[in-house]
Short mmCIF file of C-alpha atoms in Angstrom, two decimals:
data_model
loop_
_atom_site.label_atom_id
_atom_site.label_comp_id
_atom_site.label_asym_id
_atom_site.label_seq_id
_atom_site.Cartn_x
_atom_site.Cartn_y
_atom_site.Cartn_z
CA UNK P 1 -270.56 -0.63 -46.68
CA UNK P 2 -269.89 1.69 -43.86
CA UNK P 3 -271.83 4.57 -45.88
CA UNK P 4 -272.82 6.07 -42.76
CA UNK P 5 -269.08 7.13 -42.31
CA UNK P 6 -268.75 9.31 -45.34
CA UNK P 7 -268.67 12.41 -43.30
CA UNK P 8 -265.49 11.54 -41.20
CA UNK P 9 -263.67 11.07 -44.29
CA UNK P 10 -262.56 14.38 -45.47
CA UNK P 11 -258.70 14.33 -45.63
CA UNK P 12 -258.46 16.75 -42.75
CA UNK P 13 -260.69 14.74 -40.28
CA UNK P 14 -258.16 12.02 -41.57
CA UNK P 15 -255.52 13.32 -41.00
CA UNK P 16 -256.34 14.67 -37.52
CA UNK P 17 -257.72 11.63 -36.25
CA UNK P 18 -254.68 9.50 -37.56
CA UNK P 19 -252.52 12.17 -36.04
CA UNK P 20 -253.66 11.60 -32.28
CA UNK P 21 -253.89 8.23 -33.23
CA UNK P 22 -250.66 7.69 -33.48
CA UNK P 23 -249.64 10.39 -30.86
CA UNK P 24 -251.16 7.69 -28.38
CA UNK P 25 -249.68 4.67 -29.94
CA UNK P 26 -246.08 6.02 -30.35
CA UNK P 27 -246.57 8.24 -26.98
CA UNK P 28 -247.55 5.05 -24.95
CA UNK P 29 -244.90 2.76 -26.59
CA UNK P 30 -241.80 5.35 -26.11
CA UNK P 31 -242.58 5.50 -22.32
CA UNK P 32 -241.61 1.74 -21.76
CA UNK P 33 -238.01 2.24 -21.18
CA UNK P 34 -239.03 4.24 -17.97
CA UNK P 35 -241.16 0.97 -16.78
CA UNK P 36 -237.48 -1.29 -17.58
CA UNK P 37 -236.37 -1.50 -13.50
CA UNK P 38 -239.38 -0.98 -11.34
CA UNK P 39 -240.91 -4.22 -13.71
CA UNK P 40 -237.89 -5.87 -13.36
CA UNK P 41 -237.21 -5.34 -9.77
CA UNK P 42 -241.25 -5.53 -9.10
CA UNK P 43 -240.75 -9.17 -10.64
CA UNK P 44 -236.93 -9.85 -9.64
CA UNK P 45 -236.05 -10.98 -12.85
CA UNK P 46 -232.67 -9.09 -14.41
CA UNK P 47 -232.63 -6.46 -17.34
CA UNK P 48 -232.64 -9.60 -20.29
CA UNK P 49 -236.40 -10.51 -19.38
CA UNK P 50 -238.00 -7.01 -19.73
CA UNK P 51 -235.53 -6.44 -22.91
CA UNK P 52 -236.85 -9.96 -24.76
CA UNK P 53 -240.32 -8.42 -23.74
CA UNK P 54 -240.16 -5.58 -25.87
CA UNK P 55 -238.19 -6.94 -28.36
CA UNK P 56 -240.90 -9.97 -29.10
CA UNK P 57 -243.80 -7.27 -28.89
CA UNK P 58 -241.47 -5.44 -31.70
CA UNK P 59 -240.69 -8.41 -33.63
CA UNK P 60 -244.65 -9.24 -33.99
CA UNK P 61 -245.08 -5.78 -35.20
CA UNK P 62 -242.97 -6.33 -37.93
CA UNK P 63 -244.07 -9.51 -38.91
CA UNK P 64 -247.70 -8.61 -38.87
CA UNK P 65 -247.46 -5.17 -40.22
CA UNK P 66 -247.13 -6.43 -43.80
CA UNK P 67 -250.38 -8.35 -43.39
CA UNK P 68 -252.29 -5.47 -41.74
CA UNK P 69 -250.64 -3.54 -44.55
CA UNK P 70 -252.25 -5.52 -47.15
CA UNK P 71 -255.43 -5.69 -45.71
CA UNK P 72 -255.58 -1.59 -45.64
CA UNK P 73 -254.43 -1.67 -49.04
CA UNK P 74 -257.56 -3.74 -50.08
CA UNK P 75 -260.35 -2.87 -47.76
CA UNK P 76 -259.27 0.44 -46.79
CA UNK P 77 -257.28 0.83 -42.86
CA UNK P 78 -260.68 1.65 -40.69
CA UNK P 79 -261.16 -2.41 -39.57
CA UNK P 80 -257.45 -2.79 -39.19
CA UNK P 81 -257.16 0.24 -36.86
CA UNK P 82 -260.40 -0.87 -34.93
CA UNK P 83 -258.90 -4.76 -34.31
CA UNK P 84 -255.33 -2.79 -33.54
CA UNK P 85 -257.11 -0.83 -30.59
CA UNK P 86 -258.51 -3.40 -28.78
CA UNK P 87 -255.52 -5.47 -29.22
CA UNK P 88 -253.06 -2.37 -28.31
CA UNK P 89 -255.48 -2.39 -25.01
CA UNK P 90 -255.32 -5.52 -23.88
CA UNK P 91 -252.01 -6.02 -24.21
CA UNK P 92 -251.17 -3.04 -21.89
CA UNK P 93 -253.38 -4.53 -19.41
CA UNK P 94 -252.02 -7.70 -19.91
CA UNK P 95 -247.91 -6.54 -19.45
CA UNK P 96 -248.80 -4.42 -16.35
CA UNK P 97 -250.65 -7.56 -14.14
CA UNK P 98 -249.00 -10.98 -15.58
CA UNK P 99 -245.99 -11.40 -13.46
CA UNK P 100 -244.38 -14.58 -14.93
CA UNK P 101 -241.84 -14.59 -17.47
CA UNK P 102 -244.13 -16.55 -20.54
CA UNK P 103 -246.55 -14.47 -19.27
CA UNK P 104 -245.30 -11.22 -19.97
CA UNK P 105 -243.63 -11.72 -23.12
CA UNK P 106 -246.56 -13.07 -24.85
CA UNK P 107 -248.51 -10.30 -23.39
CA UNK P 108 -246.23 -7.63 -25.30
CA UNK P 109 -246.78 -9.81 -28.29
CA UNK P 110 -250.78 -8.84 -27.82
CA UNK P 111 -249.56 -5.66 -27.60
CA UNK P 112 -247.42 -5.75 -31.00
CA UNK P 113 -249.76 -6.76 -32.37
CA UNK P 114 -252.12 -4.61 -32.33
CA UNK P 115 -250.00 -1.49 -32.95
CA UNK P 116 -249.26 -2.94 -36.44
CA UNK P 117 -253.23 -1.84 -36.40
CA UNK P 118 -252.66 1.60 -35.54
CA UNK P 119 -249.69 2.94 -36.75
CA UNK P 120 -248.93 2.60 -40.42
CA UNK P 121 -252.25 1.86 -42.30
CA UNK P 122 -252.40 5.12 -40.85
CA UNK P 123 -249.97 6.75 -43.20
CA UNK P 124 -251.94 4.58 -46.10
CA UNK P 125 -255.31 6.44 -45.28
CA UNK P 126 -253.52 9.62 -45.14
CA UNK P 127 -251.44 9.50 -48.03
CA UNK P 128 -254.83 7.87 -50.30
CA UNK P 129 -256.57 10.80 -49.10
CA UNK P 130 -254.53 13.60 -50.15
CA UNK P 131 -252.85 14.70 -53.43
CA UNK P 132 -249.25 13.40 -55.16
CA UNK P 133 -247.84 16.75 -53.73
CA UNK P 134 -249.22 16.88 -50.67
CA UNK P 135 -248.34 13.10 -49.49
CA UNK P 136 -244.91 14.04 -48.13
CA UNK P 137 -245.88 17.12 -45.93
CA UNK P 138 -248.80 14.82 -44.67
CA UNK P 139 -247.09 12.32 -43.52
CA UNK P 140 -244.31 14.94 -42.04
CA UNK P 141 -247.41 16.34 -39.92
CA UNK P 142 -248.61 12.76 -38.79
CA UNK P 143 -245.42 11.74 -37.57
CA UNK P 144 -244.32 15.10 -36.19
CA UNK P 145 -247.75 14.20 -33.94
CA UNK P 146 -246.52 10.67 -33.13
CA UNK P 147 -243.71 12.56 -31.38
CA UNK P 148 -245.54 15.22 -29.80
CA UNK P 149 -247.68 12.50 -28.41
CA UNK P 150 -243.94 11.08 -26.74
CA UNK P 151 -243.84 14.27 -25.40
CA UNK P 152 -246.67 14.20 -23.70
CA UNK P 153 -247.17 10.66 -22.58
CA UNK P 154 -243.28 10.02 -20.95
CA UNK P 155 -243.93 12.61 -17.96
CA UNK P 156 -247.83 11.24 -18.10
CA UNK P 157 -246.71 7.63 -17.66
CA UNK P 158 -243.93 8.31 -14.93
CA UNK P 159 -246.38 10.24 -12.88
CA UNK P 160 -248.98 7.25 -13.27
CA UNK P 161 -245.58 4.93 -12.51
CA UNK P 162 -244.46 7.17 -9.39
CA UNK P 163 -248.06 7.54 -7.98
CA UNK P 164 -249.79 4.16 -8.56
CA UNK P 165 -246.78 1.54 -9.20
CA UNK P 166 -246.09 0.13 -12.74
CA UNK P 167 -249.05 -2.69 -12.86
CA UNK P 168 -251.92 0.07 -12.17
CA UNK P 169 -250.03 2.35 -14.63
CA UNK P 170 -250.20 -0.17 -17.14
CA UNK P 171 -253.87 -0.72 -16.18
CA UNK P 172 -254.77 2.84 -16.45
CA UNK P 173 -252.78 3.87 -19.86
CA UNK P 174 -254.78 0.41 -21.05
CA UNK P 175 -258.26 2.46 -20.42
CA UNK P 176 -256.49 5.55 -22.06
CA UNK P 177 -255.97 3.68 -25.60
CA UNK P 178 -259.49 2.76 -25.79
CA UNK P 179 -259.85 6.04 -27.51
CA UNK P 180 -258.44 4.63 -30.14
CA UNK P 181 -261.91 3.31 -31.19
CA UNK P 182 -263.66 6.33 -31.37
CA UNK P 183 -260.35 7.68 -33.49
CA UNK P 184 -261.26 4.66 -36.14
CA UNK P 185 -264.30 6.21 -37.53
CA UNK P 186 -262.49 8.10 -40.13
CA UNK P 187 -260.11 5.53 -41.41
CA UNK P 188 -263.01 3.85 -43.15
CA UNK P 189 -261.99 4.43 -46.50
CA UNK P 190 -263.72 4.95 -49.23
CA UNK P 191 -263.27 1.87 -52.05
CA UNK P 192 -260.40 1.99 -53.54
CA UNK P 193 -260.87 3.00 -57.06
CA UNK P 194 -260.18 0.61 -59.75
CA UNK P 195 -257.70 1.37 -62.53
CA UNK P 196 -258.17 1.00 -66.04
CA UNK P 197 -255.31 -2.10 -65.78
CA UNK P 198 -255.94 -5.33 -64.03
CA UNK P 199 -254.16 -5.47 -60.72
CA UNK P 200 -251.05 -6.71 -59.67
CA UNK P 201 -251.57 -9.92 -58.31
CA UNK P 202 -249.89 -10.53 -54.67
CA UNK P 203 -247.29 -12.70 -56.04
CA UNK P 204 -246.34 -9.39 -59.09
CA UNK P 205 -246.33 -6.70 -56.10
CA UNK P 206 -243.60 -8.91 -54.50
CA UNK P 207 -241.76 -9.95 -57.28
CA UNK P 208 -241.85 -5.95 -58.36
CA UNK P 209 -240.92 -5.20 -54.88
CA UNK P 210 -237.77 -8.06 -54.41
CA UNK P 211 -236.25 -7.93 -57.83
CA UNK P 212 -235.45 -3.88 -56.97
CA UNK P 213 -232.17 -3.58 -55.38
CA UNK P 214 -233.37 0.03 -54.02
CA UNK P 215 -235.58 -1.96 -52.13
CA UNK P 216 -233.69 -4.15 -50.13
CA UNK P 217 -230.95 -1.47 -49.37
CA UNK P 218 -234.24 0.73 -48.01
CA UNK P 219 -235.08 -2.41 -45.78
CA UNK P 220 -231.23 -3.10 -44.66
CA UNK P 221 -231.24 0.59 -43.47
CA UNK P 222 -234.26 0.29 -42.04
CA UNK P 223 -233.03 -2.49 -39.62
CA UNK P 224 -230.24 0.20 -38.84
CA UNK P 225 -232.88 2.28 -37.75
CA UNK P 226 -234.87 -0.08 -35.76
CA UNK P 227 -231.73 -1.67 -33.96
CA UNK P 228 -230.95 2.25 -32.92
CA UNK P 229 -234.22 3.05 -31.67
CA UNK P 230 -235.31 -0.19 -29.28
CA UNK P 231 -231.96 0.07 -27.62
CA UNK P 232 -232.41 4.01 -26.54
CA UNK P 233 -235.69 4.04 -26.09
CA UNK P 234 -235.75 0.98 -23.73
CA UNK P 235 -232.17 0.77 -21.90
CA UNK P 236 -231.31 4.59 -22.05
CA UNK P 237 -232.95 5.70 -18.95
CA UNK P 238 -231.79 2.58 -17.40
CA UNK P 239 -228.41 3.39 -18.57
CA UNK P 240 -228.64 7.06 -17.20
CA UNK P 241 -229.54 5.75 -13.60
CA UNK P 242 -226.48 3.34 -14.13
CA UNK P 243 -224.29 6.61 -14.00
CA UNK P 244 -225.53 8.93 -11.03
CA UNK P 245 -228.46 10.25 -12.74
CA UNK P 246 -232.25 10.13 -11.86
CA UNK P 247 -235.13 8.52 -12.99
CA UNK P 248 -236.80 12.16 -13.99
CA UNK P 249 -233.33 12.35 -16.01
CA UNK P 250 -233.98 9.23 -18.17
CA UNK P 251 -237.74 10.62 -18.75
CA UNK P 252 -236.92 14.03 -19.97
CA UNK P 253 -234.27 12.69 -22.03
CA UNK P 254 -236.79 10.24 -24.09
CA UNK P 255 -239.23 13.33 -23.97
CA UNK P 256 -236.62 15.40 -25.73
CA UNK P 257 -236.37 13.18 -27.94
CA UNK P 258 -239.88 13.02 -28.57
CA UNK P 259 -240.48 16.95 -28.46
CA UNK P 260 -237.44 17.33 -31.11
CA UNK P 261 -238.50 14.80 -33.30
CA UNK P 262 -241.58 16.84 -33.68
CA UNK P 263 -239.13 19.07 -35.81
CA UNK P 264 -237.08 16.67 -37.57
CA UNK P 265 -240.38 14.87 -38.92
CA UNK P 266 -241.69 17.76 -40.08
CA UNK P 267 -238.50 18.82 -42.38
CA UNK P 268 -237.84 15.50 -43.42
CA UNK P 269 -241.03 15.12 -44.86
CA UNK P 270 -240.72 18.79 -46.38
CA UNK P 271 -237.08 18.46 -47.58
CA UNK P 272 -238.11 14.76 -49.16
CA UNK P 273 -240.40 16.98 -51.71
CA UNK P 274 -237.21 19.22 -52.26
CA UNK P 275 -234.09 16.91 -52.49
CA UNK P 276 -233.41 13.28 -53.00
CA UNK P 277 -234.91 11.12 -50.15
CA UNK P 278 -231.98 8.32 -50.25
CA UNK P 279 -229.91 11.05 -49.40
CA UNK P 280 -232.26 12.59 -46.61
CA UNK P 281 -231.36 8.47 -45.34
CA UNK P 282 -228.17 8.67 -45.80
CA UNK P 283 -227.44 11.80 -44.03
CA UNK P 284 -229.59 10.82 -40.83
CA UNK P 285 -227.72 7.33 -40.37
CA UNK P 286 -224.26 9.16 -40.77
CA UNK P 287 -225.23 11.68 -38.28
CA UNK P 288 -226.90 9.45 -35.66
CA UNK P 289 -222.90 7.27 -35.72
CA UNK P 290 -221.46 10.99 -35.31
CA UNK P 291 -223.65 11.35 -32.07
CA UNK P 292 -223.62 8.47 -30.85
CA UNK P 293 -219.71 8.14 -30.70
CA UNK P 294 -219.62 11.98 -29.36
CA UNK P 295 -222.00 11.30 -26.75
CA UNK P 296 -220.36 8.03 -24.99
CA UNK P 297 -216.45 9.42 -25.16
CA UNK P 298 -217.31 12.17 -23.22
CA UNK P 299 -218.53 11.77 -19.11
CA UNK P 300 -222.11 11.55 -18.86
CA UNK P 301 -224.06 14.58 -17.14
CA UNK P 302 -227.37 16.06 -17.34
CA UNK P 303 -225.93 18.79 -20.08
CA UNK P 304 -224.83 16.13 -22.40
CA UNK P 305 -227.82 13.41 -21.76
CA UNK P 306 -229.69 16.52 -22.57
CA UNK P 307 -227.95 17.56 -26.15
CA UNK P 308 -228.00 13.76 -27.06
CA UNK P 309 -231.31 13.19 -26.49
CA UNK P 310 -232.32 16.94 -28.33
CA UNK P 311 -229.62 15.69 -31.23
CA UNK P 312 -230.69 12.41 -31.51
CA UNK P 313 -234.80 13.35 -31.43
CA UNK P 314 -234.26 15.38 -34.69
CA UNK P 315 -232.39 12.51 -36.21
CA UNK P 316 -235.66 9.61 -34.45
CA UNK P 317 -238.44 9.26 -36.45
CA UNK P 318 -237.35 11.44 -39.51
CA UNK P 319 -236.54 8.44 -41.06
CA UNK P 320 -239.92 7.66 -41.76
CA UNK P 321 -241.31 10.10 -44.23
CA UNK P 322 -238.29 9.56 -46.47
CA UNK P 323 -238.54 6.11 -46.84
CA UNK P 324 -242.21 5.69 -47.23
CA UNK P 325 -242.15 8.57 -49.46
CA UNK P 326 -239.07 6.16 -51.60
CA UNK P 327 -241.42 3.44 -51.50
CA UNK P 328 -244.43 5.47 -52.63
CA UNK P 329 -242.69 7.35 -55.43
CA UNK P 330 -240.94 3.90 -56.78
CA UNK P 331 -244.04 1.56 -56.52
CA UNK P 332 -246.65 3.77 -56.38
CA UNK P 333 -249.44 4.21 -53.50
CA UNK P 334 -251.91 1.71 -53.97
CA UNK P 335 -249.48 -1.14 -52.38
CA UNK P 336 -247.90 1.42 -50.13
CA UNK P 337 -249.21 0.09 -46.87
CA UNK P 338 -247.98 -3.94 -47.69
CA UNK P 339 -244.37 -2.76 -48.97
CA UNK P 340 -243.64 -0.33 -46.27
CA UNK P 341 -244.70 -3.36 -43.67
CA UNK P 342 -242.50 -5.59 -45.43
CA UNK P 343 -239.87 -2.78 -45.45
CA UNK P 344 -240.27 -2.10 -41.86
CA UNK P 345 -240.28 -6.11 -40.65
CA UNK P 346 -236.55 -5.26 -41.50
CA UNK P 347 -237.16 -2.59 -39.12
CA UNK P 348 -238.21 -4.60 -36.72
CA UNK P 349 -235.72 -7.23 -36.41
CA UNK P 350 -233.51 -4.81 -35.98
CA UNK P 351 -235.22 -3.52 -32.91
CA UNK P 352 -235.32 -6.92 -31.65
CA UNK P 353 -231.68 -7.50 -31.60
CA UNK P 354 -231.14 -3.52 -30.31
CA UNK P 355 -233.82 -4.56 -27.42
CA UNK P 356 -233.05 -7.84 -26.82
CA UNK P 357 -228.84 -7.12 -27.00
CA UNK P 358 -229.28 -4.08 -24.82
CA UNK P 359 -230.53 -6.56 -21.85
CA UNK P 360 -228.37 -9.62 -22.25
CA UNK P 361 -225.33 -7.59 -23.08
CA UNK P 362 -226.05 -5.83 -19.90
CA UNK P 363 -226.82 -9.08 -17.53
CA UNK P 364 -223.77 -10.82 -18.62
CA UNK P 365 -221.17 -7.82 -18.52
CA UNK P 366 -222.88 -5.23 -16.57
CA UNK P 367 -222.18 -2.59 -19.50
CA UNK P 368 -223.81 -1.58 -22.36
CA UNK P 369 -220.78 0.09 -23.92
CA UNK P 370 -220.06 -3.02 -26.42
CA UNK P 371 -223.86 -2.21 -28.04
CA UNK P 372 -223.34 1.73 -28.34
CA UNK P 373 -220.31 0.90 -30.64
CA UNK P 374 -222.54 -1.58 -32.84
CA UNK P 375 -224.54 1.08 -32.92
CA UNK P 376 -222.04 3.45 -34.46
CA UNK P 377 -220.71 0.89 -37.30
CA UNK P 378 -224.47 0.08 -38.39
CA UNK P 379 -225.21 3.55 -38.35
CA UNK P 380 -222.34 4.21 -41.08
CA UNK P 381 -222.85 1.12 -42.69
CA UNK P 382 -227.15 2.57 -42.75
CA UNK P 383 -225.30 6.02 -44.78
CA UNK P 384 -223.41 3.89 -47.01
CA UNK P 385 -226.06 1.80 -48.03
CA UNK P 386 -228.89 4.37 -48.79
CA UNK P 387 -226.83 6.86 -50.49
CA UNK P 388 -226.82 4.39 -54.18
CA UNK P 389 -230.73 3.84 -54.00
CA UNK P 390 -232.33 5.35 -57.26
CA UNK P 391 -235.68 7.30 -56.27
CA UNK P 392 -236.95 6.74 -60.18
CA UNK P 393 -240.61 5.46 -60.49
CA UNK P 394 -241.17 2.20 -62.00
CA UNK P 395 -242.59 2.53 -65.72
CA UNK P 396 -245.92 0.65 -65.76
CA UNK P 397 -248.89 1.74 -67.39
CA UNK P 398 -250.94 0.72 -63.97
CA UNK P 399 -248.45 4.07 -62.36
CA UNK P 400 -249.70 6.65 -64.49
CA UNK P 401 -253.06 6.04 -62.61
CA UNK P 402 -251.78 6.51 -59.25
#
């Protein structure tokens, strides 16, 4: 099946197309914070409706990604990313023209969907594709892309907002993703080679998986992470504007992020092939606390919303390649796409109480100071918790295949 492919699947063509693949899904999805008050003020509805928005479009990620996960670990990612686009698509479309309530928040489920298409069976294609020493550097390059892509899309989507109002921005980014199909081609894998043991059954991988405390301290740090990155990415421009600064302020501060993340990707997937990844986590949650607390004691200005965002990008998505790379090295690759989508549901409901908080913190005391300093303990309590985790593969006959 799907024979006709074979020439798109040479690990570079992979790993290019999943690249700008996930440029455009995490591009598109970082600008939303930008899109929090002209939305809400295009709709009059207060900060709590856009917030629950996101945050159900995150939480459907997270509860689908395991599925999508285990359908890329069986069938290979190609027909996961090609449902993902057109789901991605319409639920763009879909947020920027439905103006009730319901209406909007089941149209950013649509839309969270389908990224659970296009982002992480990504990093299963990849990482099948490529050698056991190459699979951390990989990654690092794919997810240094995902934030270049944030880069790139923020000062796109304001100029679509600024020019054409946020429901024809919406409408037009919508068109945009549809590239996403042509981008599939290559992520139809090869079968997956059998090993010389019988598989795991479903009910083993998760038994494996749940009976390894390393695990579930990866997925409690994980929520850490998710809770951290909703909340900026969708309420800190808002909270910017809140003190004196300007829209273009809140947009070059999630750019900076993006653009900086580019770096801290990159050596987080190199350093995991160096040191001990748990500790790569551990150091990242610490430092995001340290930052955090720095940046709200002192008065906010361009100069410091600058160095928090530049700070804060290195410390974004670099939590990524070190805990997929924990996962991979403990379980092995072949059910790396299911267990990093269970790993990163955790993930996810952490960015649904970051979103969701952000907003109804906000409507009910005008502030969002009370979730900055959650922010701060569950970023220790993220260091504390990853430092303990074991990175020691699981001895299995089935491993020594992998």
């Amino acid at each position: 099946m799907f024979q006709a492919f074979d020439k798109f699947r040479k690990p570079i063509l992979i790993l290019i197309a999943g690249s700008i693949l996930l440029a455009l899904a995490f591009g598109i999805r970082h600008s939303f914070g930008i899109f929090l008050i002209p939305i809400s003020e295009k709709n009059q509805w207060g900060r709590e409706v856009f917030a629950m928005g996101l945050a159900f479009q995150n939480l459907m990620w997270g509860i689908w990604q395991p599925f999508a996960g285990r359908i890329s670990d069986k069938i290979g990612a190609g027909i996961v990313v090609l449902i993902g686009s057109i789901l991605y698509s319409l639920g763009l479309f879909l947020m920027g023209f439905l103006s009730t309530k319901t209406g909007f928040i089941i149209a950013s489920g649509i839309l969270g969907i389908g990224i659970s298409g296009v982002t992480f069976p990504i990093f299963g294609a990849i990482s099948r594709s490529v050698t056991l020493e190459k699979r951390s550097i990989s990654i690092g390059i794919a997810m240094s892309s995902a934030s270049l892509g944030q880069f790139i899309m923020l000062p796109a989507s304001l100029a679509l907002l600024q020019n054409f109002g946020p429901a024809l921005a919406f409408g037009i980014l919508s068109v945009l993703t549809l590239i996403m199909l042509v981008l599939a081609v290559p992520m139809f894998e090869k079968p997956i080679q059998q090993t010389t043991v019988q598989d795991l059954s479903l009910k083993e991988i998760l038994t494996e998986a749940f009976s390894h405390k390393g695990f579930w301290l990866l997925c409690f740090g994980f929520f850490v992470c998710g809770f951290h990155i909703l909340f900026i990415m969708t309420h800190a421009p808002a909270f910017l504007i809140d003190r004196g600064l300007s829209p273009q302020i809140g947009t070059i501060v999630l750019a900076l992020i993006g653009l900086f993340n580019i770096f801290g990707t990159y050596y987080a997937g190199f350093l995991g092939s160096k040191i001990r990844k748990p500790l790569i986590l551990s150091f990242i949650y610490a430092s995001r606390a340290v930052i955090i607390l720095i940046f709200i004691l002192f008065p906010v200005s361009n100069l410091t919303a600058y160095v928090f965002a530049s700070l804060m990008g290195i410390l974004w998505l670099s939590t990524i390649p070190p805990t997929q790379g924990t996962i991979t090295t403990v379980f092995g690759v072949k059910n790396m796409s299911m267990l990093y989508g269970i790993a990163f549901l955790f993930h996810q409901i952490g960015a649904f109480l970051g979103g969701w908080l952000g907003g109804k913190v906000y409507d009910v005391t005008g502030s969002y100071d009370i979730v900055w300093y959650i922010s701060i303990v569950l970023g220790a309590f993220g260091a504390i918790i990853n430092y303990p985790i074991e990175e020691k593969t699981i001895t299995r006959l089935e491993r020594q295949t992998v």
